Structure formats: C-alpha cells, structure tokens
Backbone as numpy.savetxt, mean C-alpha at the origin, in Angstrom:
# Nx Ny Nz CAx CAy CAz Cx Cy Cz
0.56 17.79 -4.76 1.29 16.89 -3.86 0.60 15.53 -3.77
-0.82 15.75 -3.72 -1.53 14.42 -3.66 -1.30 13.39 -4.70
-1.20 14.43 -5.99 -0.95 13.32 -7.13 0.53 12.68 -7.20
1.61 13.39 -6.58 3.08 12.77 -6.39 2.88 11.84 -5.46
2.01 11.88 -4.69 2.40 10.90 -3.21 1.68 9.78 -4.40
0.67 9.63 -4.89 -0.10 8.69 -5.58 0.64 8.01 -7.09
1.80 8.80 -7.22 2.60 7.88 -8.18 3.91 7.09 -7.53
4.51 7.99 -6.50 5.26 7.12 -5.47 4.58 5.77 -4.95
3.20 6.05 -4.22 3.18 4.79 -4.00 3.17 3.86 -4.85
1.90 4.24 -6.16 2.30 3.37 -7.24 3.37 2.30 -7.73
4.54 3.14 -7.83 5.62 2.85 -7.89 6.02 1.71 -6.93
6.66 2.20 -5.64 6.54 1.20 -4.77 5.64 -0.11 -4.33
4.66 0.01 -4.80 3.81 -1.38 -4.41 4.10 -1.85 -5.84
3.92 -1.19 -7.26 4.21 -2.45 -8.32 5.56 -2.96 -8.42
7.03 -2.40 -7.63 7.90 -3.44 -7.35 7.93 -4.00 -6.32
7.07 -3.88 -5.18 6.75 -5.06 -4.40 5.82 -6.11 -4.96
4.94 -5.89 -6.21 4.39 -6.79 -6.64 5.46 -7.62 -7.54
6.29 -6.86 -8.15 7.36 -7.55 -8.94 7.79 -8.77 -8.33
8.15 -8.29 -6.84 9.46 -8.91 -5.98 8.55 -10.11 -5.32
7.23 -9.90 -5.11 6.56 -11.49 -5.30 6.55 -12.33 -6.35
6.62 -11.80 -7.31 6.43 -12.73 -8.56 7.60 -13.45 -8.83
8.68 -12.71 -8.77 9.85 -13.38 -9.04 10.24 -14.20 -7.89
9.76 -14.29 -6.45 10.14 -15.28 -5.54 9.33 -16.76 -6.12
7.92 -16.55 -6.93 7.30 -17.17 -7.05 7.36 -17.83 -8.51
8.99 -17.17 -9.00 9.56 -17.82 -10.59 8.29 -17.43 -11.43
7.59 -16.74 -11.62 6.85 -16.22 -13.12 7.22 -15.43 -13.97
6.57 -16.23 -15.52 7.38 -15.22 -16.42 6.91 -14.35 -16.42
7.46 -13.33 -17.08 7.52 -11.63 -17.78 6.20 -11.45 -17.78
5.20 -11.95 -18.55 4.04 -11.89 -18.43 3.31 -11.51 -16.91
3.43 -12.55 -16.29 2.83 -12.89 -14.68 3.69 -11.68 -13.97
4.53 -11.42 -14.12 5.44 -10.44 -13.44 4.38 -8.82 -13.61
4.22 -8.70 -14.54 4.03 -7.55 -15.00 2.48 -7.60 -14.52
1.61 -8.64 -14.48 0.31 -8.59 -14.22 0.35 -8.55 -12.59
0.84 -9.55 -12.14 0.93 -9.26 -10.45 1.72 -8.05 -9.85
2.36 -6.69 -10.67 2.87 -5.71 -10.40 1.76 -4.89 -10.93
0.96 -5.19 -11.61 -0.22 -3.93 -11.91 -1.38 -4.50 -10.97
-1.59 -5.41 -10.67 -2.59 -5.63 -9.86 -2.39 -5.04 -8.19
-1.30 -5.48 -7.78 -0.41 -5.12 -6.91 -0.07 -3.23 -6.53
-0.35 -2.98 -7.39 -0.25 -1.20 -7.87 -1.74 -0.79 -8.05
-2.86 -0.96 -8.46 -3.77 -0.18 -8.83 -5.33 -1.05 -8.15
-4.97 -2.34 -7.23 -5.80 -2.64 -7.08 -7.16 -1.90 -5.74
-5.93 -1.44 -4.74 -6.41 -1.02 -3.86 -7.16 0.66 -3.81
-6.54 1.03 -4.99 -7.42 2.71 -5.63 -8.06 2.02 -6.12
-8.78 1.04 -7.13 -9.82 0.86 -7.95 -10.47 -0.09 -6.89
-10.86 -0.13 -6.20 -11.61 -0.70 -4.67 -12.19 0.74 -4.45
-11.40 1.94 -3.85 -11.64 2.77 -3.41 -12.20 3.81 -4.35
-12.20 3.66 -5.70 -12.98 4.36 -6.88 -14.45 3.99 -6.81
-14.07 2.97 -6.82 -15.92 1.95 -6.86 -16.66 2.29 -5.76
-16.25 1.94 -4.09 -16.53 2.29 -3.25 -17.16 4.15 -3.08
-16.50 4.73 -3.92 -17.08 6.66 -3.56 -18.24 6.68 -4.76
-17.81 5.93 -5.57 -18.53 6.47 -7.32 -17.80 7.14 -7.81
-16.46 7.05 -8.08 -15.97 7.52 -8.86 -15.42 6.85 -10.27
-15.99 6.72 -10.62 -15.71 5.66 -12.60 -15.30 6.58 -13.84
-15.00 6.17 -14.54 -14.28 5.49 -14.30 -12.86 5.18 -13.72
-12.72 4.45 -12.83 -11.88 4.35 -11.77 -10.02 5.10 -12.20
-9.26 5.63 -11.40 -8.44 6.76 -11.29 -7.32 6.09 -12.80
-6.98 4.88 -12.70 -6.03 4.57 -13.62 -6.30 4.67 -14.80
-7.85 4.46 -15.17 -8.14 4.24 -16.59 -8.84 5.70 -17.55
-8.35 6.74 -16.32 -8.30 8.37 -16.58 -7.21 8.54 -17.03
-6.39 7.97 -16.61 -4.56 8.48 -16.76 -4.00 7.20 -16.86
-3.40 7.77 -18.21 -2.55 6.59 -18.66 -0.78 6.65 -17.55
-1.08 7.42 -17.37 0.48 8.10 -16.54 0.74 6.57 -15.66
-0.23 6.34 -15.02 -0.14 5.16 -13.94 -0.07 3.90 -14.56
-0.04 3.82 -15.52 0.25 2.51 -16.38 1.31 3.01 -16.83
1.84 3.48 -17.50 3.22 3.53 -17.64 4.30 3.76 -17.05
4.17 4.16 -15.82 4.83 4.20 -14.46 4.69 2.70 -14.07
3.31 2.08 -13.87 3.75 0.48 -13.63 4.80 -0.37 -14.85
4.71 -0.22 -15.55 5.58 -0.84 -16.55 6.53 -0.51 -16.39
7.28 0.91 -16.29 8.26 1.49 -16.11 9.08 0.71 -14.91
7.94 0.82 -13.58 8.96 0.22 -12.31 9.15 -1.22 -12.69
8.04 -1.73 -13.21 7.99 -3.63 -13.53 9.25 -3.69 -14.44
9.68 -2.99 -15.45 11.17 -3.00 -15.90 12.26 -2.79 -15.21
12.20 -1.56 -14.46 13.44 -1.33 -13.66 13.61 -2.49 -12.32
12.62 -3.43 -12.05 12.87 -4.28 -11.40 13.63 -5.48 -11.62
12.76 -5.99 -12.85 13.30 -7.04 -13.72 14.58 -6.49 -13.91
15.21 -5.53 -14.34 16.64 -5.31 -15.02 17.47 -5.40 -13.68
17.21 -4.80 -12.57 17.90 -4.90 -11.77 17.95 -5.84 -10.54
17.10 -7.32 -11.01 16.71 -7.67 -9.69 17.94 -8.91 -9.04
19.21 -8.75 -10.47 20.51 -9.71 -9.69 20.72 -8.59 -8.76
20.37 -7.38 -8.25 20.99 -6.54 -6.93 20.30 -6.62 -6.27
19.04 -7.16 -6.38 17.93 -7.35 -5.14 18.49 -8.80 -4.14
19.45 -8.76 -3.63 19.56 -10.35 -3.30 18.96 -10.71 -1.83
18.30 -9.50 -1.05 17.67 -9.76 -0.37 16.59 -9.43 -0.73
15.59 -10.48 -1.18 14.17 -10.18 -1.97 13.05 -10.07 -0.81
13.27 -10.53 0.40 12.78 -10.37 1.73 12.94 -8.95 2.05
13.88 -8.54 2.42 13.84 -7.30 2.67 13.62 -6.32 1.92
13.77 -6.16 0.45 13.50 -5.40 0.01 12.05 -5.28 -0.42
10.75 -6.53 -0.43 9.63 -6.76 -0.48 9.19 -5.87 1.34
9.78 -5.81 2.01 9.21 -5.31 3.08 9.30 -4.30 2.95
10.59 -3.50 2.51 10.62 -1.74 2.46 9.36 -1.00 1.58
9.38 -1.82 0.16 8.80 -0.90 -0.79 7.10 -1.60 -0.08
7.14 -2.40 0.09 5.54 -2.71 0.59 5.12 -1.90 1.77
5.82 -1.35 2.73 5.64 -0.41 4.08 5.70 1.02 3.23
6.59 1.49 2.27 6.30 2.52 1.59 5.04 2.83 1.20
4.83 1.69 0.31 3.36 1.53 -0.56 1.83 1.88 0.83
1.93 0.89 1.80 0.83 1.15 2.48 0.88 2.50 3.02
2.06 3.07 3.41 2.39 4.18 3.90 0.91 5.24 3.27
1.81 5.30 1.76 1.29 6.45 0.70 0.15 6.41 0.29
-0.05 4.85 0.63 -1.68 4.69 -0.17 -2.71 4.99 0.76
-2.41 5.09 2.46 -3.20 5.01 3.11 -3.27 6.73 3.06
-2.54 7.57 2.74 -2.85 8.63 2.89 -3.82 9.07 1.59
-3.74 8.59 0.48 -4.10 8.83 -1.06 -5.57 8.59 -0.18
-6.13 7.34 0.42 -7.59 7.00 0.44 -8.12 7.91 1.44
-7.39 8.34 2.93 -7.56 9.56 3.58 -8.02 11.02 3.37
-7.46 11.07 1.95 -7.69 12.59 2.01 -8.69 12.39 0.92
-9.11 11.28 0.07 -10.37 11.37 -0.99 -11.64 11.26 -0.16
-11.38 10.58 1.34 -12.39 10.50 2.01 -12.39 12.33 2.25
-12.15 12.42 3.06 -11.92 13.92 3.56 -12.28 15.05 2.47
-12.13 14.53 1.18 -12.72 15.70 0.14 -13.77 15.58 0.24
-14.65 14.13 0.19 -16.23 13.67 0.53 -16.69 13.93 1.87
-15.89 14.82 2.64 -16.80 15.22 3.61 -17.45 13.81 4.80
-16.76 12.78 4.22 -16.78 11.44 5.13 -16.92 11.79 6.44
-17.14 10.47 7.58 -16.98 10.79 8.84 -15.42 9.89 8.92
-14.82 10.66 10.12 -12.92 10.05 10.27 -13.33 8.44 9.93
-13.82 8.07 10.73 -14.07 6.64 10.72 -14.51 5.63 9.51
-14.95 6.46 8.54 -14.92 6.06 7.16 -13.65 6.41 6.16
-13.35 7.50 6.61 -12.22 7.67 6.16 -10.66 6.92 6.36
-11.01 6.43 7.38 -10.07 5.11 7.72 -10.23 4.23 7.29
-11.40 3.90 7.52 -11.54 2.56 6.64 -10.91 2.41 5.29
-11.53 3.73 4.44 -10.83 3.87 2.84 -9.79 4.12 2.50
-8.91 4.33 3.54 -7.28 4.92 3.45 -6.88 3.07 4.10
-7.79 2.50 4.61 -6.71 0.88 4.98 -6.88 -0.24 4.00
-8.19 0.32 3.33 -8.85 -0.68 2.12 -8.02 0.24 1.12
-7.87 1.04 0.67 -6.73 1.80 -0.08 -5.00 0.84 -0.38
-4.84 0.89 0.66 -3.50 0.45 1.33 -3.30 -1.25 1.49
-4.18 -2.03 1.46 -4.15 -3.30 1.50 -4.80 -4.26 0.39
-6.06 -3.47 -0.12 -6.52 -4.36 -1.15 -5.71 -4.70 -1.87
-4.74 -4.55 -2.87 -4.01 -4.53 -3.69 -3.22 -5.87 -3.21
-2.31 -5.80 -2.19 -1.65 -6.79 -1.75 -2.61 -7.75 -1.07
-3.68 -8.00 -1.02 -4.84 -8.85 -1.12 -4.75 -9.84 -2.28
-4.66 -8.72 -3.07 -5.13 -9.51 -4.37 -3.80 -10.16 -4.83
-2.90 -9.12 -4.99 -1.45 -10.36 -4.95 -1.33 -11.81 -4.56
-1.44 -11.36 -3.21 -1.14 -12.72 -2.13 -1.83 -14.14 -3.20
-3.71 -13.49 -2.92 -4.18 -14.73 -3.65 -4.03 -15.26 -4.65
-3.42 -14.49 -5.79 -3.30 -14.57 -6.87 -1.50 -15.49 -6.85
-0.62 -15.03 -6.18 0.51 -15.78 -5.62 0.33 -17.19 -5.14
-1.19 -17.29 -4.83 -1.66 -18.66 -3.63 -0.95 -18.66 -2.42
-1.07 -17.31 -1.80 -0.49 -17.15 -0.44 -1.36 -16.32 0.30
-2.00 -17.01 1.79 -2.65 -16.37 2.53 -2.19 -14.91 2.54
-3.35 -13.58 2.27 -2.64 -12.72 2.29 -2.35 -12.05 3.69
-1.45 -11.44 3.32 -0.33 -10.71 4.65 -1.28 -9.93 5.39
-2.37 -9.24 5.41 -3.10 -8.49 5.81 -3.85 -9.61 7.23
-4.55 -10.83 6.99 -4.84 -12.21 7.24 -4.08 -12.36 8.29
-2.68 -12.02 8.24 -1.42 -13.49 8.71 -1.51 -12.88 10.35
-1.40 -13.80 11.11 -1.01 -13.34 12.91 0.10 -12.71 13.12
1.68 -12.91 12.18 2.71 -12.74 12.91 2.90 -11.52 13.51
2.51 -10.43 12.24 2.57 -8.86 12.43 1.55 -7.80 11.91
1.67 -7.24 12.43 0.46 -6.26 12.40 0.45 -5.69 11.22
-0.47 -5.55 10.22 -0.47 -4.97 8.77 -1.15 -3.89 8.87
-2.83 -4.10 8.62 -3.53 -2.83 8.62 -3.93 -2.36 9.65
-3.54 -2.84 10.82 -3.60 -2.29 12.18 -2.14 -0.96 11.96
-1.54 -0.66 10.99 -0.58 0.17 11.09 -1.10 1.54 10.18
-2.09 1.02 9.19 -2.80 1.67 8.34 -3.90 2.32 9.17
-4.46 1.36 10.25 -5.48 1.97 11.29 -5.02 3.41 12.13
-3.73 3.13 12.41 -2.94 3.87 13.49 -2.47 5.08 13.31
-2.07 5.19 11.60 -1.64 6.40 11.00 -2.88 7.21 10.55
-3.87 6.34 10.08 -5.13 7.78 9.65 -5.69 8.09 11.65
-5.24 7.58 12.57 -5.53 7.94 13.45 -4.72 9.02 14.06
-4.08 8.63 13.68 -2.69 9.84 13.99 -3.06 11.32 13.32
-3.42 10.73 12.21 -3.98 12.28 10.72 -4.89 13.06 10.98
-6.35 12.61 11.91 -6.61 13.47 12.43 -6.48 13.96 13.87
-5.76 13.11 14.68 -4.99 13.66 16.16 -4.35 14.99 15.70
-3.41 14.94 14.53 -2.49 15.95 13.86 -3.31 16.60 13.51
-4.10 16.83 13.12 -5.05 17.67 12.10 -5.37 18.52 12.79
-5.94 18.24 14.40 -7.03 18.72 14.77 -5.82 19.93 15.56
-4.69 19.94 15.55 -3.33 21.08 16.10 -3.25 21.62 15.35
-2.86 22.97 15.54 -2.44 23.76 14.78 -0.72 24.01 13.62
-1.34 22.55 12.60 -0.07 21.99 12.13 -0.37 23.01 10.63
0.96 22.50 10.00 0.51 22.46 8.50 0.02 21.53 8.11
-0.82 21.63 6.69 -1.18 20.46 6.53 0.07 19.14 5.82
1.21 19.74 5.03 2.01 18.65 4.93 2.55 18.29 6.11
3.18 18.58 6.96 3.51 18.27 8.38 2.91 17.35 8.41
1.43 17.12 8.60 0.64 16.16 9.35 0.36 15.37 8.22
0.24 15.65 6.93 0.65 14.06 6.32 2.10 13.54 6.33
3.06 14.30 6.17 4.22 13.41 5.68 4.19 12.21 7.34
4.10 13.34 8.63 4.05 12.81 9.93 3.33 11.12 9.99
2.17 11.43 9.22 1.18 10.34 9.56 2.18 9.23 8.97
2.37 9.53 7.74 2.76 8.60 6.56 3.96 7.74 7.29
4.43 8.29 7.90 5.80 8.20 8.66 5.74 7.16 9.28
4.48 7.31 10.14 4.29 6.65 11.59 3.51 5.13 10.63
2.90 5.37 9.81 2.60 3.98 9.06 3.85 3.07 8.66
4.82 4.08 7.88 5.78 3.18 7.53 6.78 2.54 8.96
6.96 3.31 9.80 8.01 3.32 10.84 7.32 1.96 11.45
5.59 1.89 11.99 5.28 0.81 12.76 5.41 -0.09 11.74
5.09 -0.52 10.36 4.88 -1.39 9.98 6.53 -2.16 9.74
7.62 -1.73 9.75 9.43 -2.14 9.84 8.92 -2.43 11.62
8.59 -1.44 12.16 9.09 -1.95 13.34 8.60 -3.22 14.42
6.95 -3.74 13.31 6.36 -4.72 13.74 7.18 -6.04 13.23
7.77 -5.90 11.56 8.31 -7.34 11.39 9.96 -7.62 12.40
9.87 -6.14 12.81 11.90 -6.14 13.19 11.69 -7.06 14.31
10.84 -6.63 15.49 10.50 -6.78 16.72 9.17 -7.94 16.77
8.74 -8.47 15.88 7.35 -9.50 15.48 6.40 -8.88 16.63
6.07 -7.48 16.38 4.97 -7.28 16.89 3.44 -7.97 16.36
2.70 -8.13 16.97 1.20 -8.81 16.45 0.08 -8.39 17.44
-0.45 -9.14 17.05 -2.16 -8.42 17.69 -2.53 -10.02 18.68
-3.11 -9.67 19.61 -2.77 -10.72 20.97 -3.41 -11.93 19.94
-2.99 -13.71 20.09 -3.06 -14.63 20.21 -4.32 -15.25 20.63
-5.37 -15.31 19.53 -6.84 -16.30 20.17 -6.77 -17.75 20.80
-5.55 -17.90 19.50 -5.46 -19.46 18.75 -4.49 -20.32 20.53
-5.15 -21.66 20.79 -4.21 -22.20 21.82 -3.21 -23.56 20.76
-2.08 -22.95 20.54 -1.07 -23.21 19.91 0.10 -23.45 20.35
C-alpha cells in the first residue's frame, strides 16, 4: 500500500509541476524537468536526510516513467485544463496529502521520535514544490502568508498519531490522516485561512 500511495502522489505533484510550467509558457523540455523535480524532489530530501542512497527514484525506474507518463498525459490534455488554478490546487493538496504520509511512516520504520517524524513527512510533502516555485522564480507557496501550507502537513501527521494511539486499523488512520491534510489544505485557499499576521500592512 505504501508503495501505491508513493506512486499516486508521484503522479499528482508531477502534474502539478506540469501545470506550473505551462502557466509559466515553457517548452517541453522545462515542462518535463519542473514535473520531475516537482515529483521526486521532496523523497530525495528525505532519502539523504535517513541515509538512505541511493535515493528511492534512482532504485526504480518505475517513478521515472510514471513522471513522464503523467508529464504527457498533461501536455496532451491540458486544452481541458482551463482552470489551471484550480486544478494546480487539487493535484498539489493530493500530492502533499500522500507525500506527507510516504515521509511518516519511513520515519516510523526508523523508530524516530513523532516529532521527527513530522518533520520528515512535511519536508517530504513540500520540498519538491520548494524547488518548483524557485526554479518558476516564484516565492515558494510553503513561504507565502495567504494560506496555510505545511501547517496542514503539520496537522495531519498530528492527527496520525492521535489515530494511532486508538484502537484503529492501521489503513483507517492513514487514509483518515491523509484526508484531513488534503480537506484543510482546499479548505484554507476556499476560506483564505492563514497563520496570524506579524506584518503591519
């Protein structure tokens, strides 16, 4: 199951990397590089970070050809994407969703403490679109005041072991967590939830 949730997200964050590139008019080339970076950056953060090398993608070719795969099915279909806004928000709330659980439970095989394990399930879940953003030349989204990003990634591995510690199953309490990542992170841009205001603006 771990390895399905880890090609879904895949999937989903390299056509949210797509769906930046093409707001940002790059060719085929740039498309395909800001959809693999966008896809594998935030596991190869979290490879380096445990010691695990060489890092998960360059074990399995599967995840490269799944990025290419979605980086095509985007490009072919992206005259139906005509809301490139919204649909950059779905598959990107998917993506952090799945990824934050992928870095959760590698912590949790290492016997981590929760609190590290969060960390690596939000650095999981955001590096990637880190590296986008900058690579786009756009403050990345993680950064921005309007809405809450990895404060949603914070909330769900918090949730994972609230769940954990009941007498759940264990898919229950991931799909649950995963849920509550994707659900706050729609329901912060719907409603512009954010994290209180330092700035006097």
């Amino acid at each position: 199951m771990l390895y399905i949730i880890d090609i879904l997200g895949t999937i989903a964050f390299a056509i949210s990397g797509a769906l930046v590139a093409f707001d940002k008019r790059m060719d085929v080339f740039g498309i395909f590089i800001i959809a693999f970076v966008t896809a594998v950056g935030g596991g190869t953060l979290r490879d380096l970070l445990i010691g695990h090398t060489p890092v998960g993608w360059m074990n399995d070719l599967t995840y490269t050809y799944v990025i290419i795969v979605s980086t095509i099915f985007a490009i072919g279909f992206r005259s139906k994407l005509n809301y490139l806004r919204t649909s950059l928000l779905l598959f990107d709330a998917i993506g952090i969703g799945l990824y934050t659980l992928i870095g959760l439970e590698k912590g949790v095989e290492l016997q981590l403490h929760p609190i590290l394990c969060i960390a690596l399930g939000t650095m999981t879940a955001c590096f990637g679109g880190v590296i986008r953003d900058i690579l786009c030349n756009e403050i990345p989204v993680v950064f921005r005041r309007e809405t809450i990003y990895a404060t949603c990634c914070i909330l769900g591995g918090v949730m994972y072991f609230a769940l954990g510690a009941l007498p759940l199953d264990h898919n229950i309490v991931f799909l649950a967590s995963g849920a509550i990542i994707i659900a706050t992170r729609l329901l912060a841009v719907r409603f512009k939830i954010a994290l209180p205001n330092i700035y006097r603006d």
